[in-house]
Short mmCIF file of C-alpha atoms in Angstrom, two decimals:
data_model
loop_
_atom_site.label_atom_id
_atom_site.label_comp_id
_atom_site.label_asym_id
_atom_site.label_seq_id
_atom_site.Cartn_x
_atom_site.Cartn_y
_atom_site.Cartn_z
CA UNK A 240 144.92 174.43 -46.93
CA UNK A 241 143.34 170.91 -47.33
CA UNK A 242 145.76 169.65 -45.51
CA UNK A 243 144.39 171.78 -42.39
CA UNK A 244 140.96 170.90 -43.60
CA UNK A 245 141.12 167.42 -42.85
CA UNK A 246 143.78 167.53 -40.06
CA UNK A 247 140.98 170.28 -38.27
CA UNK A 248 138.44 166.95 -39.02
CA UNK A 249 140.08 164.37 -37.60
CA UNK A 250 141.20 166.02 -34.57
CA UNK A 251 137.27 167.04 -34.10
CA UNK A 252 136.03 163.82 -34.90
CA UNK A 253 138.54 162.59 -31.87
CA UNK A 254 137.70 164.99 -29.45
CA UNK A 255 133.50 164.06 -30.60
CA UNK A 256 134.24 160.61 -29.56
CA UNK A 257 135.85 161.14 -26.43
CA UNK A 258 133.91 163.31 -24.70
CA UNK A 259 131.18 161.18 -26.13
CA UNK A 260 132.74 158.14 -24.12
CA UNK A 261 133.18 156.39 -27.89
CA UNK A 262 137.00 156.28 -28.33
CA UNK A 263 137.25 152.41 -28.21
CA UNK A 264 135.09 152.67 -31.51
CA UNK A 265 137.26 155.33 -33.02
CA UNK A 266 140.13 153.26 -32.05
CA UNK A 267 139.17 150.04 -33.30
CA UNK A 268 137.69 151.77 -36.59
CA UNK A 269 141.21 153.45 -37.25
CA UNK A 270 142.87 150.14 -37.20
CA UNK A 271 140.45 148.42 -39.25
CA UNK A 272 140.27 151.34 -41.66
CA UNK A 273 144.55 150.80 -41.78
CA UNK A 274 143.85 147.05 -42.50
CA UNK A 275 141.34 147.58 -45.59
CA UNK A 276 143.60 149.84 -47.16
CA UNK A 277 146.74 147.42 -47.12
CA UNK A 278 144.42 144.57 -48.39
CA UNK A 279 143.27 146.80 -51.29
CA UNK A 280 146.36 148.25 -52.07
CA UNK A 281 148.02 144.51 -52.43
CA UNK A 282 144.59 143.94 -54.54
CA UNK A 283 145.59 147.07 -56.99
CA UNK A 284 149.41 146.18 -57.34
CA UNK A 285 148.62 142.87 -58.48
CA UNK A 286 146.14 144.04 -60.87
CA UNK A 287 148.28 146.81 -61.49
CA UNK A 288 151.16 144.49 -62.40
CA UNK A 289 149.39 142.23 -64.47
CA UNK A 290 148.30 145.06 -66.47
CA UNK A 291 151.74 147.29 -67.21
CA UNK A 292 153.02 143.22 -67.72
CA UNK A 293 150.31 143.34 -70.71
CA UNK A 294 150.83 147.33 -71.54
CA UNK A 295 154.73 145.98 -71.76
CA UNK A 296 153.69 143.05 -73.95
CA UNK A 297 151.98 145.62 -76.40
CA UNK A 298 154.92 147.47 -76.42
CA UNK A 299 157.01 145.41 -78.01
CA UNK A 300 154.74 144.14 -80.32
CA UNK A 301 154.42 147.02 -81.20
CA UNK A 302 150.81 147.63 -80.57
CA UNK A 303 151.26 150.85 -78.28
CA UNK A 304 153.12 152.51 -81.46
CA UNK A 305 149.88 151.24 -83.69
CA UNK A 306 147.61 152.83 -80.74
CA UNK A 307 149.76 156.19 -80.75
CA UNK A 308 149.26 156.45 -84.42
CA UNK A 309 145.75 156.03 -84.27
CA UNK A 310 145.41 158.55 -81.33
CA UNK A 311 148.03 161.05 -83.30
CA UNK A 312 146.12 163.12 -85.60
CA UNK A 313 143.53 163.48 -83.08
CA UNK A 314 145.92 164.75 -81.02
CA UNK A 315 147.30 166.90 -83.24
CA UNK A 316 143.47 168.17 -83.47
CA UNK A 317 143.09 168.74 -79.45
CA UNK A 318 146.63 170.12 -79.12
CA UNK A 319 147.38 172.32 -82.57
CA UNK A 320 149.80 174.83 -80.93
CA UNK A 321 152.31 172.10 -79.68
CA UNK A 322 154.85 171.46 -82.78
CA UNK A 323 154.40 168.49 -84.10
CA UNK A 324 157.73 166.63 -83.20
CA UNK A 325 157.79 168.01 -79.66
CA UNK A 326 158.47 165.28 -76.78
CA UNK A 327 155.27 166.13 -75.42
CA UNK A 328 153.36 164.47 -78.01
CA UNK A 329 154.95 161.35 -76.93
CA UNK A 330 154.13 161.61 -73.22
CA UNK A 331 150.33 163.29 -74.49
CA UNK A 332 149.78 159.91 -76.73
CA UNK A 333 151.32 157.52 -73.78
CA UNK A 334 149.01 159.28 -71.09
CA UNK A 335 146.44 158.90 -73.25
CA UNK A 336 146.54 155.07 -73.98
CA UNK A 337 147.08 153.85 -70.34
CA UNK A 338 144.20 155.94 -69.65
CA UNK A 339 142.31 154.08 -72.32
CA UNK A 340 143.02 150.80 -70.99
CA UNK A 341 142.38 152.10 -67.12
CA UNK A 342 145.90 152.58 -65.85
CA UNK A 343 145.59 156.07 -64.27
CA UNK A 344 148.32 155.09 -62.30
CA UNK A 345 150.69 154.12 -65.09
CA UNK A 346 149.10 157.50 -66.94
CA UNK A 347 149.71 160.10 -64.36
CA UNK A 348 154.11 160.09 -64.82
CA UNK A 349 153.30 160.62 -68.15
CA UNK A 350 150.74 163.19 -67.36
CA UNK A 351 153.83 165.09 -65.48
CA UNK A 352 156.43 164.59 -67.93
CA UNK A 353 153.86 165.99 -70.41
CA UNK A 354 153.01 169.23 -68.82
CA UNK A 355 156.75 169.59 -67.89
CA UNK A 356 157.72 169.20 -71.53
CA UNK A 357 154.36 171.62 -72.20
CA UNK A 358 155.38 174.26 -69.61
CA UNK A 359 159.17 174.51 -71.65
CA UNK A 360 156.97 176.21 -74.92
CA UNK A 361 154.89 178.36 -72.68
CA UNK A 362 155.46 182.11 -73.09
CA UNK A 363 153.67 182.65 -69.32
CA UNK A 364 155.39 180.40 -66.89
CA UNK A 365 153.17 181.42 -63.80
CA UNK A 366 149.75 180.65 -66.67
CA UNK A 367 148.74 177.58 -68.16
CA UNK A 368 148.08 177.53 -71.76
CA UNK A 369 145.49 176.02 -73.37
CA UNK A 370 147.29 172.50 -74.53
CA UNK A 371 148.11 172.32 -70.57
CA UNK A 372 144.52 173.14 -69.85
CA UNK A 373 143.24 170.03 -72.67
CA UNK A 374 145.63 168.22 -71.02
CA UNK A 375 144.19 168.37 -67.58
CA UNK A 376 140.66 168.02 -68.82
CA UNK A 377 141.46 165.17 -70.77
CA UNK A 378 143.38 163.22 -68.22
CA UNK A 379 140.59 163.90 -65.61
CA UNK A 380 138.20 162.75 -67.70
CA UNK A 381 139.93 159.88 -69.15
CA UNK A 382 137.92 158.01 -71.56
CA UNK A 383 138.49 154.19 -70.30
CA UNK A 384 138.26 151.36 -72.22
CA UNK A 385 138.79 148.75 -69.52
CA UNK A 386 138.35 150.02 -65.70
CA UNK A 387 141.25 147.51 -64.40
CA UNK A 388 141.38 149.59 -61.14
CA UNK A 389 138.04 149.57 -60.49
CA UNK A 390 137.52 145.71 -61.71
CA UNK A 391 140.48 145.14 -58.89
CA UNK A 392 138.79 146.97 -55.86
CA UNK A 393 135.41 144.89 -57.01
CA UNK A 394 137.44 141.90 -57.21
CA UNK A 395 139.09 142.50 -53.54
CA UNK A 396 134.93 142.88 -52.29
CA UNK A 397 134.11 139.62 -53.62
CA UNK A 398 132.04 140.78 -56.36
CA UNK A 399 130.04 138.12 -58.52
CA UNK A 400 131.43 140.06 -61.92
CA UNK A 401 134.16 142.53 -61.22
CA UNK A 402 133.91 142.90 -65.07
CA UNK A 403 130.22 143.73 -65.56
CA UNK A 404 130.90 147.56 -65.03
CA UNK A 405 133.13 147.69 -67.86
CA UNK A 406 130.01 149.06 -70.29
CA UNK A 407 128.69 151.83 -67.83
CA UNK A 408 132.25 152.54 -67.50
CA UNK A 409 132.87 153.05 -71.59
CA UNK A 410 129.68 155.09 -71.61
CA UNK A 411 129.68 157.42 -68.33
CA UNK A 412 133.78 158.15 -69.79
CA UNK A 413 133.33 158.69 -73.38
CA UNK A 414 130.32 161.18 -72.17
CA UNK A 415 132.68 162.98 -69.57
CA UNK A 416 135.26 162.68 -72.22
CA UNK A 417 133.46 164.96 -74.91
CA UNK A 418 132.02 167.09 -72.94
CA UNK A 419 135.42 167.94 -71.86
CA UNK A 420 136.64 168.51 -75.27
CA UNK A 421 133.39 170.81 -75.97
CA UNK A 422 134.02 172.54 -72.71
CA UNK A 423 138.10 173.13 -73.57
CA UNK A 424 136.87 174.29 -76.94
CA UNK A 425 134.33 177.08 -76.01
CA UNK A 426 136.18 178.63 -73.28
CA UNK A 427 139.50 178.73 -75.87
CA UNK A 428 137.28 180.50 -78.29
CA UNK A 429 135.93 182.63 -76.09
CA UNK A 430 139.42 183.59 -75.19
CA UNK A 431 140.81 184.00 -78.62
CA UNK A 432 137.46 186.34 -79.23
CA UNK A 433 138.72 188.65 -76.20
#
């Protein structure tokens, strides 16, 4: 349906500027708007590299493992109907790092793998369960330590200090971050009360 949504949009907003005599604008601004996007997207991979090169690096130091047992029993707190040794933990604590260090990109596989390893212990395939629903309100949102996306689109504008969002960032997250939890909470207690 979207996908109509903005198709229906964009064919209006071509017919507006012709019979408006503006096409040459609409023209120009298409290929301009096809240029920013490859110059940011080479601006994100190399950020993007540099920072699964340093996630990688933590790795095998062993830092990621140190991070996941940190994370762990409070996962075990937001997710108590998951067994404990299930794979899902494992793609729930790896989602949950990248996001803390800003990689939603890196996070989001391990978002899927997670809800496919989630949606193997659900009773009501066509129904999410409430460890898929924490899921989704946790990875939405994603408390972030370190905005590297955002620090890379700010860096591709020429910003004075990319980095000098980085404490707005840790605030307005951790804020959306437990008020997610308290939301998840209250509507699974109101559904275990019904």
């Amino acid at each position: 349906m979207v996908n109509y949504i903005w198709a229906g949009m964009i064919l209006i907003g071509i017919a507006t500027a012709f019979f408006n005599g503006s096409a040459e604008a609409v023209n120009k601004a298409i290929f301009e708007g096809a240029k920013t996007g490859v110059t940011i997207t080479f601006g994100l991979i190399s950020i993007l590299v540099f920072w699964m090169g340093v996630m990688k690096v933590a790795e095998e130091a062993g830092l990621l493992k140190q991070m996941a047992r940190l994370l762990g029993p409070l996962a075990r707190w937001l997710f108590p109907t998951i067994p404990k040794d299930h794979p899902a933990f494992g793609y729930i604590l790896s989602n949950m790092t990248a996001n803390l260090f800003g990689l939603g990109n890196a996070a989001t596989p391990m978002g899927i793998k997670a809800m496919q390893e989630l949606q193997k212990l659900n009773p009501k395939p066509d129904t999410a369960t409430p460890a898929m629903c924490t899921l989704l309100a946790l990875n939405t949102s994603s408390m972030t330590l370190i905005p590297t996306t955002i620090i890379a689109i700010r860096m591709n504008y020429n910003s004075d200090n990319p980095a000098d969002i980085v404490g707005t960032t840790l605030l307005a997250t951790f804020i959306a971050t437990c008020s997610a939890i308290v939301i998840d909470r209250w509507y699974q207690r109101k559904e275990r009360r019904r």
